[in-house]
CSV table of C-alpha atoms and ligand atoms in Angstrom, one decimal:
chain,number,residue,atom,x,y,z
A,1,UNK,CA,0.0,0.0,0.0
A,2,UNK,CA,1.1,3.9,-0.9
A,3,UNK,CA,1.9,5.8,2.7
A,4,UNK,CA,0.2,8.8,3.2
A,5,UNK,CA,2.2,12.0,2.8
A,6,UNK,CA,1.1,15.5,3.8
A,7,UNK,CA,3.3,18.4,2.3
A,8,UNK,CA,3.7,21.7,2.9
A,9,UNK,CA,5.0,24.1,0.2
A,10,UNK,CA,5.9,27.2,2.3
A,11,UNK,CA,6.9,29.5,-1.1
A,12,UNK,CA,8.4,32.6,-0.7
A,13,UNK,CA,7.4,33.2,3.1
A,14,UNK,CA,9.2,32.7,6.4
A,15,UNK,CA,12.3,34.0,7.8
A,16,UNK,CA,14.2,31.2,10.6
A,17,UNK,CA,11.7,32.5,13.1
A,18,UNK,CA,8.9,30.4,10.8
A,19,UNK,CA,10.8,27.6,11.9
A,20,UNK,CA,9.4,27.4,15.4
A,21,UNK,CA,6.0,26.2,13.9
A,22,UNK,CA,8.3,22.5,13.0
A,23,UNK,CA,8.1,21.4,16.5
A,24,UNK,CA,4.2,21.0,16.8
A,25,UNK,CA,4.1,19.8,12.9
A,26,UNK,CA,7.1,17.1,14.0
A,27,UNK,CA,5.0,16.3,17.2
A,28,UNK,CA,1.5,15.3,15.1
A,29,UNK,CA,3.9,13.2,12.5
A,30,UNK,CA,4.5,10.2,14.2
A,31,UNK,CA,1.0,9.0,12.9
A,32,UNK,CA,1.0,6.5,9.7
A,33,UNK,CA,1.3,10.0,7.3
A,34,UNK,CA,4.7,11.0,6.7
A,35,UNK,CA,5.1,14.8,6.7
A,36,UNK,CA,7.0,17.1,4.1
A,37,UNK,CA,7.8,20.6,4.8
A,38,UNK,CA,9.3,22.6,1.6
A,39,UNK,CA,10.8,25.7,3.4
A,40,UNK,CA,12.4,28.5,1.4
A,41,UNK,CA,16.0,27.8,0.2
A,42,UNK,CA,17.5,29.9,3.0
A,43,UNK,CA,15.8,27.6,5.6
A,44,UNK,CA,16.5,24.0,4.5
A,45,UNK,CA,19.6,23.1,6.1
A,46,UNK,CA,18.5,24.7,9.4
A,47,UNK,CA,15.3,23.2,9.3
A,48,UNK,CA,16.5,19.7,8.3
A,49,UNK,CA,18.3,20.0,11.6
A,50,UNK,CA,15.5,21.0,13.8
A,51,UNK,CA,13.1,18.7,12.2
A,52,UNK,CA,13.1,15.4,14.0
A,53,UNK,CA,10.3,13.4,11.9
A,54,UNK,CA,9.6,15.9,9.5
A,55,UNK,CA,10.9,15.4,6.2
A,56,UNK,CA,12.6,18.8,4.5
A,57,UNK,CA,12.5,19.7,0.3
A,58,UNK,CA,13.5,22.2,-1.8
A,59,UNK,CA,10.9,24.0,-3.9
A,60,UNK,CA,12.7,23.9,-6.8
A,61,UNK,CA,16.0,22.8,-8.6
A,62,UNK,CA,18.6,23.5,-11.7
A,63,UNK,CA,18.9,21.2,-14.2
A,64,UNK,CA,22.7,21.0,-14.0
A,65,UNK,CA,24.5,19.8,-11.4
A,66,UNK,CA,26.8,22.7,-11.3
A,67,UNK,CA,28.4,25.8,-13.5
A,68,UNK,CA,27.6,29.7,-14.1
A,69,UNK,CA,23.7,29.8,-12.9
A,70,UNK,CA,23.7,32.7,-10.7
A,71,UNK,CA,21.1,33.0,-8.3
A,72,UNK,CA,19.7,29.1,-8.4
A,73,UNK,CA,20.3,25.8,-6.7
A,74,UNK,CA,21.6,22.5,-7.8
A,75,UNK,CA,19.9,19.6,-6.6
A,76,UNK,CA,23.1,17.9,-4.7
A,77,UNK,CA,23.2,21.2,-2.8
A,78,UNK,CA,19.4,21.2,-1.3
A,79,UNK,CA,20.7,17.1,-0.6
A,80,UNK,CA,23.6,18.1,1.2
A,81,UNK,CA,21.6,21.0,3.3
A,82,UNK,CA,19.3,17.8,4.6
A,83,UNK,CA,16.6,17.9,1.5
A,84,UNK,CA,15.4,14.4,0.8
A,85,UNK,CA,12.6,16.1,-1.4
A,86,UNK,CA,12.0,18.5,-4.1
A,87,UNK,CA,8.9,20.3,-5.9
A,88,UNK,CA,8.9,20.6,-9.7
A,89,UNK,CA,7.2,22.4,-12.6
A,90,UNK,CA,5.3,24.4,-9.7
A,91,UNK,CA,2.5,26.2,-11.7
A,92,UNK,CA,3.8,29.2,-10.4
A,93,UNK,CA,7.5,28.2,-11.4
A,94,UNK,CA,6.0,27.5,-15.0
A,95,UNK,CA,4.3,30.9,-15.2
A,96,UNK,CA,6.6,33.1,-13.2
A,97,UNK,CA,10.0,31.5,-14.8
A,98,UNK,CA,8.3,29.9,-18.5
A,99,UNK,CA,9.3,26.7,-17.0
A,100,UNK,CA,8.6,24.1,-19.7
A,101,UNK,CA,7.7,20.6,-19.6
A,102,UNK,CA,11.1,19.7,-21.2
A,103,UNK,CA,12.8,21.8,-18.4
A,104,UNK,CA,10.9,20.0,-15.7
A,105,UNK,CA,12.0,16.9,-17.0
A,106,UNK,CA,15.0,17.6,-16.6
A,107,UNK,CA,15.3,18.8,-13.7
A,108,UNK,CA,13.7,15.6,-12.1
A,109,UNK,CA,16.4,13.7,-13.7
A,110,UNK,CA,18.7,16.1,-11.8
A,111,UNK,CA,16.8,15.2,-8.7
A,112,UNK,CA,16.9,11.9,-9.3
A,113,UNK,CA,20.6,11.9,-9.8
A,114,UNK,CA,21.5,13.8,-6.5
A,115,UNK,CA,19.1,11.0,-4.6
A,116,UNK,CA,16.0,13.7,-4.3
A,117,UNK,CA,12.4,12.6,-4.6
A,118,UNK,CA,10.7,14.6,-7.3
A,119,UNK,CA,7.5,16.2,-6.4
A,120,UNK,CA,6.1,16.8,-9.7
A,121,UNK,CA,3.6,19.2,-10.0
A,122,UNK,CA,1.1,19.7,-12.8
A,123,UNK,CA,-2.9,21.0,-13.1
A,124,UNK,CA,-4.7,23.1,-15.5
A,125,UNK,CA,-5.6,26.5,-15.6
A,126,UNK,CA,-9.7,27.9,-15.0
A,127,UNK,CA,-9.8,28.3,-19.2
A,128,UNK,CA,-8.7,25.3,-19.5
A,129,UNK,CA,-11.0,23.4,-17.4
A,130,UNK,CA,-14.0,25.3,-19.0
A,131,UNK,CA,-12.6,24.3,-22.3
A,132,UNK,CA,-12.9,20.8,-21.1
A,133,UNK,CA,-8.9,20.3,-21.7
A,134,UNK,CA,-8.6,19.1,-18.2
A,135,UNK,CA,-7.3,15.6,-18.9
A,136,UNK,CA,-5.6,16.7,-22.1
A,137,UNK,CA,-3.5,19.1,-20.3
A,138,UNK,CA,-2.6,16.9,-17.5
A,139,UNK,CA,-2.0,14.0,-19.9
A,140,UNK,CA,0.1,16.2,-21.7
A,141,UNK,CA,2.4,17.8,-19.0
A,142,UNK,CA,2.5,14.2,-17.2
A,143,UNK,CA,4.1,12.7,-20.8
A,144,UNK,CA,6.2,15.6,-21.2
A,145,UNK,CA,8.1,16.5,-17.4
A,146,UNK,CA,8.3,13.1,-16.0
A,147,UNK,CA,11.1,11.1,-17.3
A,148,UNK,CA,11.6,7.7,-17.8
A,149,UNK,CA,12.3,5.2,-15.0
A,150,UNK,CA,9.6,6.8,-12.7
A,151,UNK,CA,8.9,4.0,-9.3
A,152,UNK,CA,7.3,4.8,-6.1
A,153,UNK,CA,10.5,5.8,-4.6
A,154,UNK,CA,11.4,8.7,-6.5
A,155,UNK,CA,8.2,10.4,-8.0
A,156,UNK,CA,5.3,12.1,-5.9
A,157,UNK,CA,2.4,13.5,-8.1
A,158,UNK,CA,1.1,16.5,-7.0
A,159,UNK,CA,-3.0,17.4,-8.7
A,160,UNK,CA,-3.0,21.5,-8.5
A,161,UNK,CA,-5.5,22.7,-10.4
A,162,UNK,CA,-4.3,26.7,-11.1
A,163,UNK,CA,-7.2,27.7,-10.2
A,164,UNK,CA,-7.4,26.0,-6.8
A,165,UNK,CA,-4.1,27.9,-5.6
A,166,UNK,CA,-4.8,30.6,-2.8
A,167,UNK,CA,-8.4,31.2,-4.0
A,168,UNK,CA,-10.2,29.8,-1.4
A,169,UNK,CA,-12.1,27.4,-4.4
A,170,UNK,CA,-11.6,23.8,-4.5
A,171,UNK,CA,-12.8,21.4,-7.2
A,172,UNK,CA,-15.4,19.1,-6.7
A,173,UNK,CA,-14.4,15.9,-5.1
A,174,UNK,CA,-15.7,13.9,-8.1
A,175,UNK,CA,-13.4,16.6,-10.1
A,176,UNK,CA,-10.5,16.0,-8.1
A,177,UNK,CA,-10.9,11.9,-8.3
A,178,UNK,CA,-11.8,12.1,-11.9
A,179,UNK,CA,-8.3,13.6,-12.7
A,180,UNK,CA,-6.5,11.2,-9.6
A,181,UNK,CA,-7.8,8.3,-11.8
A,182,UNK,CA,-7.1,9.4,-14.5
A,183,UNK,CA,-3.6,10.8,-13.2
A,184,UNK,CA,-3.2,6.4,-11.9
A,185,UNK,CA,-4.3,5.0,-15.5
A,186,UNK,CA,-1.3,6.7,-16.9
A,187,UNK,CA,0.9,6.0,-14.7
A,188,UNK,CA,0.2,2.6,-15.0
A,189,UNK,CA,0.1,2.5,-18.7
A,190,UNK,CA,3.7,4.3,-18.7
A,191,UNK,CA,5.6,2.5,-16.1
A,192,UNK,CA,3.7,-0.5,-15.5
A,193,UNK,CA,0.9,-1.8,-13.3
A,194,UNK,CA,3.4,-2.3,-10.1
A,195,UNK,CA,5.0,1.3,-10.3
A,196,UNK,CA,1.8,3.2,-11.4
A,197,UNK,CA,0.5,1.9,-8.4
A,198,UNK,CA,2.9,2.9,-5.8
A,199,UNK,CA,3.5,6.8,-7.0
A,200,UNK,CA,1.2,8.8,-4.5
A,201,UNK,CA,-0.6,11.4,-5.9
A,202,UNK,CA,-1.4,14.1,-3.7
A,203,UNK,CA,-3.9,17.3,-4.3
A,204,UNK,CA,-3.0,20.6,-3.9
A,205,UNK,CA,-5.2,24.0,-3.8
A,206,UNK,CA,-6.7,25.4,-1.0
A,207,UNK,CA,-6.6,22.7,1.4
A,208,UNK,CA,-7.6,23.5,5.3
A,209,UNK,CA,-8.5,21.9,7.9
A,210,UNK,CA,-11.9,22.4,7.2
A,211,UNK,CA,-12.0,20.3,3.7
A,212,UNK,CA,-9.2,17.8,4.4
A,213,UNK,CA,-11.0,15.2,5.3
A,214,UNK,CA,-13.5,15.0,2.7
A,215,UNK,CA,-10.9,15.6,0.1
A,216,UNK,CA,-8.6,12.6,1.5
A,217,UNK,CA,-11.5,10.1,1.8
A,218,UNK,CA,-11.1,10.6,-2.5
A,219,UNK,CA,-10.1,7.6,-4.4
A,220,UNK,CA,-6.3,8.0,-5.5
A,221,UNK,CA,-5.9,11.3,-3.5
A,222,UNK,CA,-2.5,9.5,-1.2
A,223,UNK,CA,-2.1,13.4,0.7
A,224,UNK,CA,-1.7,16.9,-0.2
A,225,UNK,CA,0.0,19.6,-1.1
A,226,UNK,CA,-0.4,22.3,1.0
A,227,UNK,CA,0.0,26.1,0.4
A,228,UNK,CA,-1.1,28.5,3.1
A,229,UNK,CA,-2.6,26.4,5.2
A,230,UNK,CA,1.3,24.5,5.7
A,231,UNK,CA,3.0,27.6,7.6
A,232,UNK,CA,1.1,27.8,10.8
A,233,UNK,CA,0.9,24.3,12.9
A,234,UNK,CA,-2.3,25.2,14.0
A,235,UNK,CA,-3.6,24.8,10.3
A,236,UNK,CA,-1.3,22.2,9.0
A,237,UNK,CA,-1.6,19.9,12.1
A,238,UNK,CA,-5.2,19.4,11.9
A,239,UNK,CA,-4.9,18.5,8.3
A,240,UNK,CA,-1.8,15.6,9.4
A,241,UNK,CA,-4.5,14.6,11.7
A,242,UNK,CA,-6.8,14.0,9.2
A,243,UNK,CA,-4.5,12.4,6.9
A,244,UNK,CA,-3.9,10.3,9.1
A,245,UNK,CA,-7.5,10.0,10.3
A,246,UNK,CA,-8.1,8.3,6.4
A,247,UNK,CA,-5.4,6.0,7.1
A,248,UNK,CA,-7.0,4.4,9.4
B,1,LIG,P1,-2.7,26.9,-1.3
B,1,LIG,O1,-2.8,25.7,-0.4
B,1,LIG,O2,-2.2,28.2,-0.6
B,1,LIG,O3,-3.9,27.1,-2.2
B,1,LIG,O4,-1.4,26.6,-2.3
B,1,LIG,C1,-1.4,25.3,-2.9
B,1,LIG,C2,-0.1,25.2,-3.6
B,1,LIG,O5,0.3,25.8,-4.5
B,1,LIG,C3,0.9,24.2,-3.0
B,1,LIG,O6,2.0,24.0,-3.8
């Protein structure tokens, strides 16, 4: 059976006082869902330090291992600061940065090469889903930034519909299983029945403790992805609870 994971993805907020919410978020992880927090890059190494039980990622990575990038990360650095995760192909990395689905792909091989786990994110944007591209879109960006040799133990799918980020509006739960199904068929036609089923696919948008539990109760939703709701314990905990809750 997939573990449960909960994941935080704290963007660009928090200074090392943020990292006094670990302790409570380390306390309610000891439950069957494992627990991610993706700090800002400044924070990693200090928070993979002070995190006993909590996991630590990057939120994003180069593509190269190392040369004349100023300004960004390679993926053996965020390893060496105490990462054992990173997100990719964030729709906010995609628009803000024109990240590509070629340049996600290859950054997960980077990942993959420095011993990272790959969070890979994709979803659709509002025109999109009222286009009915939905599964095209995700189809497409699935084929396109993962590469091959995909298992269980490097890959984490993470559902964010565009939409769904910071706006308070979350799909449907039919919606959001509609595209996790659809998000395990492919997996399984790609990489093969065994691996397809071990990747855990987690939704992201808007989660809070007031919707996680209907949300993880989803066929093929295996955690979240969490945004706003990840930086405070007092938010994030209950929703670890609740992941864990659906373990059960
Ligand atoms: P919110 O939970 O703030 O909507 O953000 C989701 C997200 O983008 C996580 O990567």
């Amino acid at each position: 059976m997939r573990s449960k994971l909960a994941a935080g993805n704290w963007k660009m907020n928090g200074t090392r006082a943020a990292l006094d919410e670990l302790g409570a978020m380390a306390e309610a992880a000891g439950g069957a869902a494992e627990v991610l927090i993706c700090p800002p890059a400044t924070l990693v190494a200090e928070a993979a330090t002070k995190a006993d039980g909590v996991m630590i990622g990057g939120q994003d990575c180069h593509a190269e291992a190392k040369g004349a990038h100023t300004g960004d990360i390679a993926a053996d650095m965020l390893k060496d600061a105490g990462a054992s995760h990173v997100i990719l192909g964030h729709s906010e990395r995609r628009e803000d940065h024109g990240e590509s689905d070629e340049d996600v792909r290859a950054k997960c091989r980077a990942a993959w090469d420095a011993g990272l786990v790959a969070v890979l994110c994709c979803g659709e944007s509002l025109a999109q889903r009222e286009a009915q591209n939905t599964l095209d879109i995700i189809g497409g960006q699935l084929a396109g930034s993962i590469p091959d040799g995909a298992t269980g133990h490097n890959l984490v799918v993470a559902y964010e519909p565009i939409w769904a980020i910071g706006t308070g509006k979350v799909p449907t739960t039919d919606q959001i299983g509609d595209v996790h199904d659809f998000i395990r068929a492919r997996l399984e036609r790609r990489f093969g029945e065994g691996v397809g089923r071990s990747v855990r696919i987690l939704y992201g948008g808007s989660v809070k403790p007031s919707n996680a539990a209907e949300i993880f109760a989803v066929s093929n939703v295996d955690g979240a992805l969490v945004g706003g709701a990840s930086l405070k314990a007092t938010d994030f905990v209950p929703i670890i609870d609740a992941l864990n809750a659906s373990a059960e």
